[in-house]
Amino acid sequence: MVIAGIVAGGVGSRMGNSTVPKQFLEIGRKPIIIHTIEKFLVSPEIDYVVVGVHADWHDYMDDLVKKHIEDTGRIAVTEGDNSRNGTIKKIIEKADDMWGIDDETIIVTHDAVRPFISLRIIEENVKAAEKYGVCDTVIAATDTIVQSSNQKYITEIPMRNEMYQGQTPQSFKYGLFKEVYSSMTEEELSIVTDACKMCFLRNHPVYLVEGSVSNFKITYPFDLKMARIMVEEK
Amino acid sequence: MVIAGIVAGGVGSRMGNSTVPKQFLEIGRKPIIIHTIEKFLVSPEIDYVVVGVHADWHDYMDDLVKKHIEDTGRIAVTEGDNSRNGTIKKIIEKADDMWGIDDETIIVTHDAVRPFISLRIIEENVKAAEKYGVCDTVIAATDTIVQSSNQKYITEIPMRNEMYQGQTPQSFKYGLFKEVYSSMTEEELSIVTDACKMCFLRNHPVYLVEGSVSNFKITYPFDLKMARIMVEEK
């Protein structure tokens, strides 16, 4: 079984004067998160979709699903947690309640605010997670990456051809997630914010799946403008 | 004196089926490189602009300048070199031939394919280069950065809050550039592709100037589409 977990805990503080979390802003007459959910529902790889939202927006999200999604038997909404990993844990619990999961179940976790994910990326995530246990979606860094530990001047310039920008999905087998998550101390959990970092920290190789420039994260008003144009062109 | 050096050596191999280097593609009825040059010519910080282009495109670039730029007394075109640093060296030589430079002259080097640079970024570059000798324009990495030395799985996840995506300008005093460049071995020059890396390698602190998401590099067809829309909106 393959579950898509849509992570939508954000409150959109970087989007300027919007009072609605950015995943609920509309592009092409539909909320961003609905575009994202639809991509997973049409993927032949995905059995079910679980959306993890902030408690304050649970009812709102339920209403959006009713309004926009026909096949409501394959989707569930749950309340997230303060951290990304906490939200993913809640998503997994919900999936287990609804449909029953086991250690071999693949969880494909994806940012709600990356609506332009392709079916190819979803498929490659499922295949890589099945084969290797865990994978991350990345693109080769187009810009030179520099490091500064003091925010004033460059303290390191890593090798450019080794640098990748992480996108999502991050995908894994439930058994591996459970094992790694339960081994984390409270302190580690407060620092290690996503599943791939947890696996990396416990020496589980995290395989790379090639993302795409279109699979960008809608973070700033600039991104929202781009997203609206991309949707209108289709 | 402050010289803007526009680096336009690229041949646009990533732009798909275009036979024209990407800096010459039009956005809003003007070549990208003309938009970029205009930004520097209107900046009160900049005295002169030198453009470094591939030898094959020298005449073409001369024609573009004649056609689009009124104030031709403040601009020169020169042929670049195989490497970025080589091209910058040619740009500096041209500036010296034309107007005479000294060790305190500030060189603001900028990618031709980043036409959306702001006057604020130019000003802050000049100020930082005057104060510290060398600076780099960066934005805080929006995506998690991961490192892979084998292109298969993650080998390192650097601290996200220390990671920056390098943009341009990179700006420096001519005296510092000269000193650092002349200290480089042939082998170092073949690896170290830009002025900030050279200075970093020789332990000169490279200060950070805050760039902007709009100051993106037009690399892929996706970026070109975005650029055209941004220009049309103005």
Tab-separated table of C-alpha atoms in Angstrom:
chain	number	residue	atom	x	y	z
A	1	MET	CA	0.000	0.000	0.000
A	2	VAL	CA	1.152	3.526	-0.754
A	3	ILE	CA	-0.053	6.543	1.240
A	4	ALA	CA	0.562	10.157	0.222
A	5	GLY	CA	0.942	12.409	3.251
A	6	ILE	CA	0.362	16.067	2.447
A	7	VAL	CA	2.067	18.276	5.001
A	8	ALA	CA	0.133	21.522	5.411
A	9	GLY	CA	0.912	22.689	8.919
A	10	GLY	CA	2.240	26.074	7.820
A	11	VAL	CA	0.607	29.335	8.802
A	12	GLY	CA	2.118	31.307	5.908
A	13	SER	CA	4.040	33.944	7.829
A	14	ARG	CA	6.315	34.685	4.859
A	15	MET	CA	3.499	35.500	2.426
A	16	GLY	CA	3.149	39.136	3.467
A	17	ASN	CA	-0.259	40.431	4.462
A	18	SER	CA	-2.278	37.301	3.804
A	19	THR	CA	-4.317	36.050	6.767
A	20	VAL	CA	-4.926	32.667	5.160
A	21	PRO	CA	-2.119	30.071	5.277
A	22	LYS	CA	-0.499	29.992	1.870
A	23	GLN	CA	-1.625	26.446	1.011
A	24	PHE	CA	-5.214	27.758	0.941
A	25	LEU	CA	-4.560	30.655	-1.434
A	26	GLU	CA	-6.127	30.148	-4.835
A	27	ILE	CA	-4.324	29.621	-8.101
A	28	GLY	CA	-6.489	29.099	-11.164
A	29	ARG	CA	-9.704	29.187	-9.064
A	30	LYS	CA	-8.678	26.362	-6.744
A	31	PRO	CA	-6.691	26.406	-3.494
A	32	ILE	CA	-3.053	25.417	-3.909
A	33	ILE	CA	-3.534	22.390	-1.652
A	34	ILE	CA	-6.319	21.042	-3.866
A	35	HIS	CA	-4.029	21.130	-6.897
A	36	THR	CA	-1.467	19.200	-4.870
A	37	ILE	CA	-3.958	16.597	-3.631
A	38	GLU	CA	-5.287	16.052	-7.149
A	39	LYS	CA	-1.811	15.179	-8.425
A	40	PHE	CA	-1.604	12.329	-5.934
A	41	LEU	CA	-5.155	11.122	-6.478
A	42	VAL	CA	-4.544	10.745	-10.217
A	43	SER	CA	-1.219	8.978	-9.742
A	44	PRO	CA	-1.573	5.236	-10.352
A	45	GLU	CA	1.045	4.687	-7.626
A	46	ILE	CA	-0.999	6.171	-4.789
A	47	ASP	CA	-3.736	4.349	-2.888
A	48	TYR	CA	-4.783	6.950	-0.316
A	49	VAL	CA	-4.074	10.563	0.590
A	50	VAL	CA	-3.929	11.961	4.142
A	51	VAL	CA	-3.682	15.700	4.705
A	52	GLY	CA	-2.171	17.008	7.950
A	53	VAL	CA	-3.342	20.548	8.785
A	54	HIS	CA	-3.180	22.853	11.797
A	55	ALA	CA	-6.068	22.275	14.239
A	56	ASP	CA	-7.472	25.756	13.550
A	57	TRP	CA	-7.924	24.870	9.880
A	58	HIS	CA	-9.268	21.333	10.203
A	59	ASP	CA	-12.903	22.236	9.495
A	60	TYR	CA	-11.870	24.547	6.702
A	61	MET	CA	-9.869	21.744	5.086
A	62	ASP	CA	-12.764	19.295	5.470
A	63	ASP	CA	-14.977	21.765	3.621
A	64	LEU	CA	-12.432	22.176	0.827
A	65	VAL	CA	-12.267	18.418	0.332
A	66	LYS	CA	-16.065	18.179	0.156
A	67	LYS	CA	-16.208	21.009	-2.336
A	68	HIS	CA	-13.399	20.007	-4.682
A	69	ILE	CA	-12.712	16.258	-4.400
A	70	GLU	CA	-15.121	13.733	-5.861
A	71	ASP	CA	-13.439	10.541	-4.712
A	72	THR	CA	-13.646	11.278	-0.966
A	73	GLY	CA	-13.251	7.600	-0.033
A	74	ARG	CA	-9.527	7.858	-0.775
A	75	ILE	CA	-8.745	10.946	1.283
A	76	ALA	CA	-8.631	11.793	4.988
A	77	VAL	CA	-7.794	14.940	6.940
A	78	THR	CA	-6.037	14.979	10.286
A	79	GLU	CA	-4.618	17.534	12.654
A	80	GLY	CA	-0.879	18.048	12.507
A	81	ASP	CA	1.647	18.635	15.219
A	82	ASN	CA	4.124	21.410	15.938
A	83	SER	CA	6.946	19.765	13.993
A	84	ARG	CA	7.069	18.304	10.523
A	85	ASN	CA	7.930	14.865	11.843
A	86	GLY	CA	5.154	15.128	14.413
A	87	THR	CA	2.685	15.935	11.642
A	88	ILE	CA	3.934	12.995	9.614
A	89	LYS	CA	3.399	10.752	12.621
A	90	LYS	CA	-0.192	11.978	12.921
A	91	ILE	CA	-0.727	11.393	9.213
A	92	ILE	CA	0.519	7.830	9.562
A	93	GLU	CA	-1.747	7.196	12.567
A	94	LYS	CA	-4.715	8.464	10.594
A	95	ALA	CA	-3.853	6.225	7.651
A	96	ASP	CA	-3.623	3.271	10.020
A	97	ASP	CA	-7.005	4.075	11.584
A	98	MET	CA	-8.647	4.374	8.199
A	99	TRP	CA	-7.088	1.658	6.108
A	100	GLY	CA	-4.590	-0.294	8.232
A	101	ILE	CA	-0.893	-0.107	7.393
A	102	ASP	CA	2.128	-2.334	7.962
A	103	ASP	CA	5.911	-1.998	7.953
A	104	GLU	CA	6.066	-2.320	4.164
A	105	THR	CA	3.590	0.506	3.566
A	106	ILE	CA	5.212	3.332	1.628
A	107	ILE	CA	4.576	6.852	2.875
A	108	VAL	CA	5.164	9.609	0.307
A	109	THR	CA	5.298	12.892	2.239
A	110	HIS	CA	4.904	16.085	0.245
A	111	ASP	CA	4.632	19.821	0.906
A	112	ALA	CA	1.126	21.149	0.293
A	113	VAL	CA	2.703	24.226	-1.295
A	114	ARG	CA	4.440	22.334	-4.122
A	115	PRO	CA	1.465	21.867	-6.438
A	116	PHE	CA	3.496	21.315	-9.614
A	117	ILE	CA	4.846	17.904	-8.702
A	118	SER	CA	4.827	15.551	-11.677
A	119	LEU	CA	3.547	11.989	-11.911
A	120	ARG	CA	7.101	10.972	-12.836
A	121	ILE	CA	8.455	12.265	-9.543
A	122	ILE	CA	5.740	10.462	-7.571
A	123	GLU	CA	6.422	7.218	-9.406
A	124	GLU	CA	10.177	7.416	-8.891
A	125	ASN	CA	9.661	8.152	-5.196
A	126	VAL	CA	7.537	5.048	-4.707
A	127	LYS	CA	10.027	2.870	-6.606
A	128	ALA	CA	13.045	4.241	-4.697
A	129	ALA	CA	11.345	3.896	-1.306
A	130	GLU	CA	10.395	0.309	-2.140
A	131	LYS	CA	13.941	-0.513	-3.195
A	132	TYR	CA	16.009	1.442	-0.669
A	133	GLY	CA	13.665	2.169	2.245
A	134	VAL	CA	13.939	5.947	2.063
A	135	CYS	CA	14.478	8.630	-0.585
A	136	ASP	CA	14.563	12.395	-0.959
A	137	THR	CA	13.649	14.503	-3.999
A	138	VAL	CA	16.338	16.985	-4.990
A	139	ILE	CA	17.580	19.114	-7.862
A	140	ALA	CA	21.207	19.918	-8.573
A	141	ALA	CA	21.935	23.351	-7.123
A	142	THR	CA	21.810	25.904	-9.950
A	143	ASP	CA	23.435	28.630	-7.886
A	144	THR	CA	26.768	28.318	-6.138
A	145	ILE	CA	26.094	27.411	-2.520
A	146	VAL	CA	28.032	29.239	0.165
A	147	GLN	CA	28.038	28.681	3.887
A	148	SER	CA	28.230	31.294	6.621
A	149	SER	CA	28.159	30.372	10.283
A	150	ASN	CA	28.069	34.046	11.352
A	151	GLN	CA	25.695	35.585	8.749
A	152	LYS	CA	28.375	38.144	7.915
A	153	TYR	CA	30.971	36.538	5.696
A	154	ILE	CA	31.560	33.254	3.910
A	155	THR	CA	32.962	30.541	6.166
A	156	GLU	CA	32.836	27.682	3.644
A	157	ILE	CA	32.229	27.121	-0.058
A	158	PRO	CA	31.242	23.481	-0.591
A	159	MET	CA	31.910	21.715	-3.897
A	160	ARG	CA	29.189	22.949	-6.218
A	161	ASN	CA	28.735	19.664	-8.106
A	162	GLU	CA	27.977	17.898	-4.817
A	163	MET	CA	25.230	20.299	-3.750
A	164	TYR	CA	21.520	19.702	-4.163
A	165	GLN	CA	18.440	21.673	-3.210
A	166	GLY	CA	16.007	19.486	-1.324
A	167	GLN	CA	12.414	19.469	-2.516
A	168	THR	CA	9.730	16.974	-1.593
A	169	PRO	CA	8.423	14.242	-1.647
A	170	GLN	CA	10.418	12.476	0.986
A	171	SER	CA	9.313	8.863	0.919
A	172	PHE	CA	9.970	5.858	3.118
A	173	LYS	CA	8.723	2.530	4.363
A	174	TYR	CA	6.690	2.848	7.530
A	175	GLY	CA	8.837	0.208	9.313
A	176	LEU	CA	12.009	2.249	8.790
A	177	PHE	CA	10.352	5.500	9.896
A	178	LYS	CA	9.019	3.834	13.052
A	179	GLU	CA	12.401	2.357	13.933
A	180	VAL	CA	14.314	5.578	13.357
A	181	TYR	CA	11.728	7.853	14.986
A	182	SER	CA	11.580	5.779	18.157
A	183	SER	CA	15.367	5.911	18.449
A	184	MET	CA	15.412	9.728	18.546
A	185	THR	CA	15.929	11.591	21.797
A	186	GLU	CA	13.684	14.563	22.609
A	187	GLU	CA	16.576	16.860	21.833
A	188	GLU	CA	17.234	15.240	18.466
A	189	LEU	CA	13.563	15.488	17.570
A	190	SER	CA	13.633	19.218	18.286
A	191	ILE	CA	16.510	19.691	15.842
A	192	VAL	CA	15.945	17.039	13.199
A	193	THR	CA	12.920	18.322	11.376
A	194	ASP	CA	12.314	15.804	8.627
A	195	ALA	CA	12.293	12.105	7.934
A	196	CYS	CA	15.308	12.111	5.614
A	197	LYS	CA	17.467	13.877	8.203
A	198	MET	CA	16.410	11.336	10.816
A	199	CYS	CA	17.363	8.429	8.552
A	200	PHE	CA	20.626	10.123	7.580
A	201	LEU	CA	21.478	10.664	11.251
A	202	ARG	CA	20.938	6.954	11.919
A	203	ASN	CA	23.148	5.984	8.964
A	204	HIS	CA	20.381	4.780	6.667
A	205	PRO	CA	21.385	5.828	3.140
A	206	VAL	CA	18.820	8.296	1.789
A	207	TYR	CA	18.631	7.850	-1.978
A	208	LEU	CA	18.130	10.756	-4.335
A	209	VAL	CA	15.219	11.123	-6.733
A	210	GLU	CA	15.517	13.818	-9.362
A	211	GLY	CA	13.006	16.600	-8.807
A	212	SER	CA	12.261	19.423	-11.202
A	213	VAL	CA	12.479	23.201	-11.231
A	214	SER	CA	8.698	23.332	-11.654
A	215	ASN	CA	8.276	21.478	-8.371
A	216	PHE	CA	9.102	24.659	-6.469
A	217	LYS	CA	7.733	25.636	-3.089
A	218	ILE	CA	5.330	28.560	-2.953
A	219	THR	CA	6.964	30.604	-0.208
A	220	TYR	CA	7.038	34.251	-1.244
A	221	PRO	CA	4.540	36.484	-3.120
A	222	PHE	CA	6.910	36.156	-6.105
A	223	ASP	CA	6.358	32.379	-6.139
A	224	LEU	CA	2.609	32.821	-5.920
A	225	LYS	CA	2.656	35.070	-8.964
A	226	MET	CA	4.655	32.455	-10.892
A	227	ALA	CA	2.293	29.704	-9.786
A	228	ARG	CA	-0.766	31.633	-10.975
A	229	ILE	CA	0.797	32.165	-14.368
A	230	MET	CA	1.749	28.510	-14.677
A	231	VAL	CA	-1.799	27.409	-13.931
A	232	GLU	CA	-3.344	29.905	-16.331
A	233	GLU	CA	-1.142	28.701	-19.158
A	234	LYS	CA	-2.419	25.158	-18.924
B	1	MET	CA	35.799	54.882	-9.545
B	2	VAL	CA	33.297	52.055	-9.857
B	3	ILE	CA	33.151	49.758	-12.893
B	4	ALA	CA	30.343	47.289	-13.562
B	5	GLY	CA	31.627	44.181	-15.331
B	6	ILE	CA	28.869	42.267	-17.107
B	7	VAL	CA	29.880	38.652	-17.613
B	8	ALA	CA	28.247	37.282	-20.745
B	9	GLY	CA	30.547	34.523	-21.903
B	10	GLY	CA	27.855	31.846	-21.864
B	11	VAL	CA	26.694	30.035	-24.961
B	12	GLY	CA	23.325	29.012	-23.497
B	13	SER	CA	23.618	25.255	-23.757
B	14	ARG	CA	20.918	24.718	-21.125
B	15	MET	CA	18.262	26.763	-22.899
B	16	GLY	CA	17.042	23.956	-25.143
B	17	ASN	CA	16.899	24.524	-28.874
B	18	SER	CA	17.924	28.158	-28.961
B	19	THR	CA	20.902	28.936	-31.181
B	20	VAL	CA	21.417	32.360	-29.624
B	21	PRO	CA	23.198	32.551	-26.242
B	22	LYS	CA	20.547	33.150	-23.605
B	23	GLN	CA	21.724	36.660	-22.691
B	24	PHE	CA	20.658	37.775	-26.187
B	25	LEU	CA	17.135	36.355	-26.021
B	26	GLU	CA	14.489	39.050	-25.841
B	27	ILE	CA	12.232	39.793	-22.915
B	28	GLY	CA	9.819	42.700	-23.337
B	29	ARG	CA	11.260	43.568	-26.792
B	30	LYS	CA	14.842	43.978	-25.579
B	31	PRO	CA	17.649	41.461	-25.187
B	32	ILE	CA	18.131	40.283	-21.592
B	33	ILE	CA	21.643	41.737	-21.524
B	34	ILE	CA	20.362	45.203	-22.401
B	35	HIS	CA	17.984	45.127	-19.424
B	36	THR	CA	20.939	44.192	-17.246
B	37	ILE	CA	23.220	46.912	-18.630
B	38	GLU	CA	20.516	49.547	-18.194
B	39	LYS	CA	20.223	48.751	-14.491
B	40	PHE	CA	23.884	49.588	-14.005
B	41	LEU	CA	23.830	52.687	-16.207
B	42	VAL	CA	21.011	54.188	-14.158
B	43	SER	CA	22.635	53.363	-10.821
B	44	PRO	CA	24.210	56.476	-9.284
B	45	GLU	CA	26.964	54.229	-7.896
B	46	ILE	CA	28.324	53.113	-11.268
B	47	ASP	CA	30.691	55.152	-13.444
B	48	TYR	CA	31.277	52.793	-16.371
B	49	VAL	CA	30.065	49.454	-17.692
B	50	VAL	CA	32.222	46.870	-19.490
B	51	VAL	CA	30.618	43.835	-21.108
B	52	GLY	CA	32.678	40.670	-21.627
B	53	VAL	CA	31.307	38.481	-24.439
B	54	HIS	CA	32.521	35.486	-26.406
B	55	ALA	CA	34.631	36.486	-29.420
B	56	ASP	CA	32.009	35.111	-31.823
B	57	TRP	CA	29.440	37.541	-30.455
B	58	HIS	CA	31.586	40.668	-30.178
B	59	ASP	CA	30.216	42.391	-33.282
B	60	TYR	CA	26.696	41.352	-32.402
B	61	MET	CA	27.081	42.884	-28.944
B	62	ASP	CA	28.522	46.090	-30.407
B	63	ASP	CA	25.453	46.378	-32.615
B	64	LEU	CA	23.120	45.835	-29.665
B	65	VAL	CA	24.822	48.622	-27.734
B	66	LYS	CA	24.514	51.005	-30.689
B	67	LYS	CA	20.872	50.147	-31.105
B	68	HIS	CA	19.716	50.263	-27.477
B	69	ILE	CA	22.083	52.404	-25.404
B	70	GLU	CA	22.115	56.186	-25.762
B	71	ASP	CA	24.984	56.999	-23.434
B	72	THR	CA	27.655	55.012	-25.290
B	73	GLY	CA	30.506	56.986	-23.712
B	74	ARG	CA	30.023	55.024	-20.504
B	75	ILE	CA	30.056	51.527	-21.954
B	76	ALA	CA	32.649	49.278	-23.605
B	77	VAL	CA	32.568	45.735	-24.977
B	78	THR	CA	35.446	43.307	-24.793
B	79	GLU	CA	36.089	39.685	-25.607
B	80	GLY	CA	35.952	37.276	-22.698
B	81	ASP	CA	38.071	34.302	-21.882
B	82	ASN	CA	37.308	30.622	-21.303
B	83	SER	CA	36.852	31.023	-17.570
B	84	ARG	CA	34.810	33.463	-15.544
B	85	ASN	CA	37.896	34.857	-13.844
B	86	GLY	CA	39.646	35.136	-17.187
B	87	THR	CA	36.710	37.129	-18.541
B	88	ILE	CA	36.781	39.390	-15.495
B	89	LYS	CA	40.470	39.988	-16.068
B	90	LYS	CA	39.753	41.015	-19.667
B	91	ILE	CA	36.979	43.308	-18.481
B	92	ILE	CA	39.355	44.995	-16.043
B	93	GLU	CA	42.009	45.416	-18.755
B	94	LYS	CA	39.446	47.033	-21.012
B	95	ALA	CA	38.341	49.402	-18.250
B	96	ASP	CA	41.960	50.348	-17.647
B	97	ASP	CA	42.546	51.023	-21.374
B	98	MET	CA	39.448	53.164	-21.590
B	99	TRP	CA	39.355	55.118	-18.384
B	100	GLY	CA	42.399	54.194	-16.251
B	101	ILE	CA	41.883	52.324	-12.987
B	102	ASP	CA	43.830	51.966	-9.748
B	103	ASP	CA	43.934	49.591	-6.791
B	104	GLU	CA	40.999	51.342	-5.108
B	105	THR	CA	38.738	50.999	-8.143
B	106	ILE	CA	35.680	48.907	-7.313
B	107	ILE	CA	34.697	46.226	-9.818
B	108	VAL	CA	31.087	45.041	-9.577
B	109	THR	CA	30.857	41.822	-11.599
B	110	HIS	CA	27.394	40.628	-12.565
B	111	ASP	CA	25.830	37.858	-14.642
B	112	ALA	CA	24.310	39.169	-17.878
B	113	VAL	CA	21.407	36.763	-17.317
B	114	ARG	CA	20.267	38.318	-14.029
B	115	PRO	CA	18.383	41.321	-15.423
B	116	PHE	CA	16.228	41.907	-12.328
B	117	ILE	CA	18.987	43.178	-10.093
B	118	SER	CA	17.844	46.118	-7.976
B	119	LEU	CA	19.551	49.454	-7.415
B	120	ARG	CA	19.625	48.599	-3.706
B	121	ILE	CA	21.735	45.500	-4.369
B	122	ILE	CA	24.157	47.474	-6.553
B	123	GLU	CA	24.504	50.168	-3.905
B	124	GLU	CA	25.112	47.695	-1.100
B	125	ASN	CA	27.721	45.896	-3.202
B	126	VAL	CA	29.681	49.068	-3.796
B	127	LYS	CA	29.514	50.021	-0.108
B	128	ALA	CA	30.571	46.552	1.095
B	129	ALA	CA	33.432	46.298	-1.426
B	130	GLU	CA	34.671	49.740	-0.342
B	131	LYS	CA	34.531	48.756	3.308
B	132	TYR	CA	35.702	45.127	3.221
B	133	GLY	CA	37.507	44.714	-0.096
B	134	VAL	CA	35.275	41.952	-1.427
B	135	CYS	CA	31.629	40.874	-1.156
B	136	ASP	CA	29.224	38.324	-2.568
B	137	THR	CA	25.467	38.639	-3.114
B	138	VAL	CA	23.481	35.782	-1.606
B	139	ILE	CA	20.018	34.795	-0.440
B	140	ALA	CA	19.278	32.488	2.471
B	141	ALA	CA	18.614	29.033	1.052
B	142	THR	CA	14.850	28.492	0.901
B	143	ASP	CA	15.175	24.776	0.321
B	144	THR	CA	17.055	22.387	2.556
B	145	ILE	CA	20.492	21.854	1.064
B	146	VAL	CA	21.836	18.326	0.881
B	147	GLN	CA	25.217	17.123	-0.246
B	148	SER	CA	26.013	13.982	-2.215
B	149	SER	CA	29.528	13.100	-3.233
B	150	ASN	CA	28.337	10.081	-5.259
B	151	GLN	CA	25.148	11.439	-6.909
B	152	LYS	CA	23.242	8.475	-5.468
B	153	TYR	CA	22.524	9.120	-1.820
B	154	ILE	CA	22.952	11.893	0.723
B	155	THR	CA	26.443	12.066	2.193
B	156	GLU	CA	25.954	15.250	4.233
B	157	ILE	CA	23.173	17.589	5.344
B	158	PRO	CA	24.689	20.943	6.264
B	159	MET	CA	22.995	23.237	8.793
B	160	ARG	CA	20.170	24.876	6.885
B	161	ASN	CA	20.418	28.257	8.605
B	162	GLU	CA	24.053	28.540	7.525
B	163	MET	CA	23.370	27.918	3.843
B	164	TYR	CA	23.051	30.596	1.180
B	165	GLN	CA	22.506	30.520	-2.543
B	166	GLY	CA	25.077	32.639	-4.315
B	167	GLN	CA	23.811	35.176	-6.821
B	168	THR	CA	25.767	38.071	-8.305
B	169	PRO	CA	27.140	40.769	-8.172
B	170	GLN	CA	30.455	39.773	-6.735
B	171	SER	CA	32.347	42.981	-6.056
B	172	PHE	CA	35.883	43.791	-5.042
B	173	LYS	CA	38.662	46.326	-5.096
B	174	TYR	CA	40.947	45.900	-8.076
B	175	GLY	CA	44.041	45.803	-5.827
B	176	LEU	CA	42.741	42.796	-3.917
B	177	PHE	CA	41.706	40.962	-7.083
B	178	LYS	CA	45.123	41.548	-8.635
B	179	GLU	CA	46.953	40.304	-5.546
B	180	VAL	CA	44.824	37.184	-5.159
B	181	TYR	CA	44.693	36.341	-8.868
B	182	SER	CA	48.466	36.559	-9.271
B	183	SER	CA	48.932	34.199	-6.315
B	184	MET	CA	46.879	31.440	-7.961
B	185	THR	CA	48.550	28.428	-9.539
B	186	GLU	CA	47.395	27.261	-12.978
B	187	GLU	CA	45.702	24.322	-11.300
B	188	GLU	CA	43.871	26.523	-8.812
B	189	LEU	CA	42.697	28.797	-11.615
B	190	SER	CA	41.224	25.821	-13.429
B	191	ILE	CA	39.156	24.897	-10.357
B	192	VAL	CA	38.423	28.223	-8.686
B	193	THR	CA	35.972	29.799	-11.063
B	194	ASP	CA	35.052	33.086	-9.456
B	195	ALA	CA	36.560	36.020	-7.607
B	196	CYS	CA	34.873	35.301	-4.274
B	197	LYS	CA	36.183	31.742	-4.220
B	198	MET	CA	39.695	33.020	-4.971
B	199	CYS	CA	39.532	35.503	-2.095
B	200	PHE	CA	38.035	32.892	0.231
B	201	LEU	CA	40.823	30.460	-0.670
B	202	ARG	CA	43.415	33.110	0.236
B	203	ASN	CA	41.684	33.812	3.571
B	204	HIS	CA	40.250	37.196	2.661
B	205	PRO	CA	36.823	37.392	4.349
B	206	VAL	CA	34.129	37.663	1.674
B	207	TYR	CA	31.244	39.694	3.101
B	208	LEU	CA	27.639	38.917	2.312
B	209	VAL	CA	25.223	41.300	0.647
B	210	GLU	CA	21.570	40.343	0.693
B	211	GLY	CA	20.269	39.547	-2.776
B	212	SER	CA	16.652	38.989	-3.707
B	213	VAL	CA	14.551	36.197	-5.145
B	214	SER	CA	13.822	38.415	-8.163
B	215	ASN	CA	17.534	38.573	-8.930
B	216	PHE	CA	17.403	35.050	-10.325
B	217	LYS	CA	19.532	33.684	-13.130
B	218	ILE	CA	17.823	32.922	-16.415
B	219	THR	CA	19.070	29.384	-16.965
B	220	TYR	CA	16.197	27.199	-18.097
B	221	PRO	CA	13.213	27.818	-20.411
B	222	PHE	CA	11.123	27.972	-17.217
B	223	ASP	CA	13.139	30.987	-16.035
B	224	LEU	CA	12.793	32.694	-19.394
B	225	LYS	CA	9.035	32.362	-19.211
B	226	MET	CA	9.042	33.902	-15.729
B	227	ALA	CA	11.305	36.718	-16.880
B	228	ARG	CA	9.015	37.591	-19.794
B	229	ILE	CA	6.037	37.776	-17.492
B	230	MET	CA	7.888	39.957	-15.005
B	231	VAL	CA	8.844	42.413	-17.720
B	232	GLU	CA	5.358	42.530	-19.191
B	233	GLU	CA	3.885	43.331	-15.804
B	234	LYS	CA	5.964	46.467	-15.404
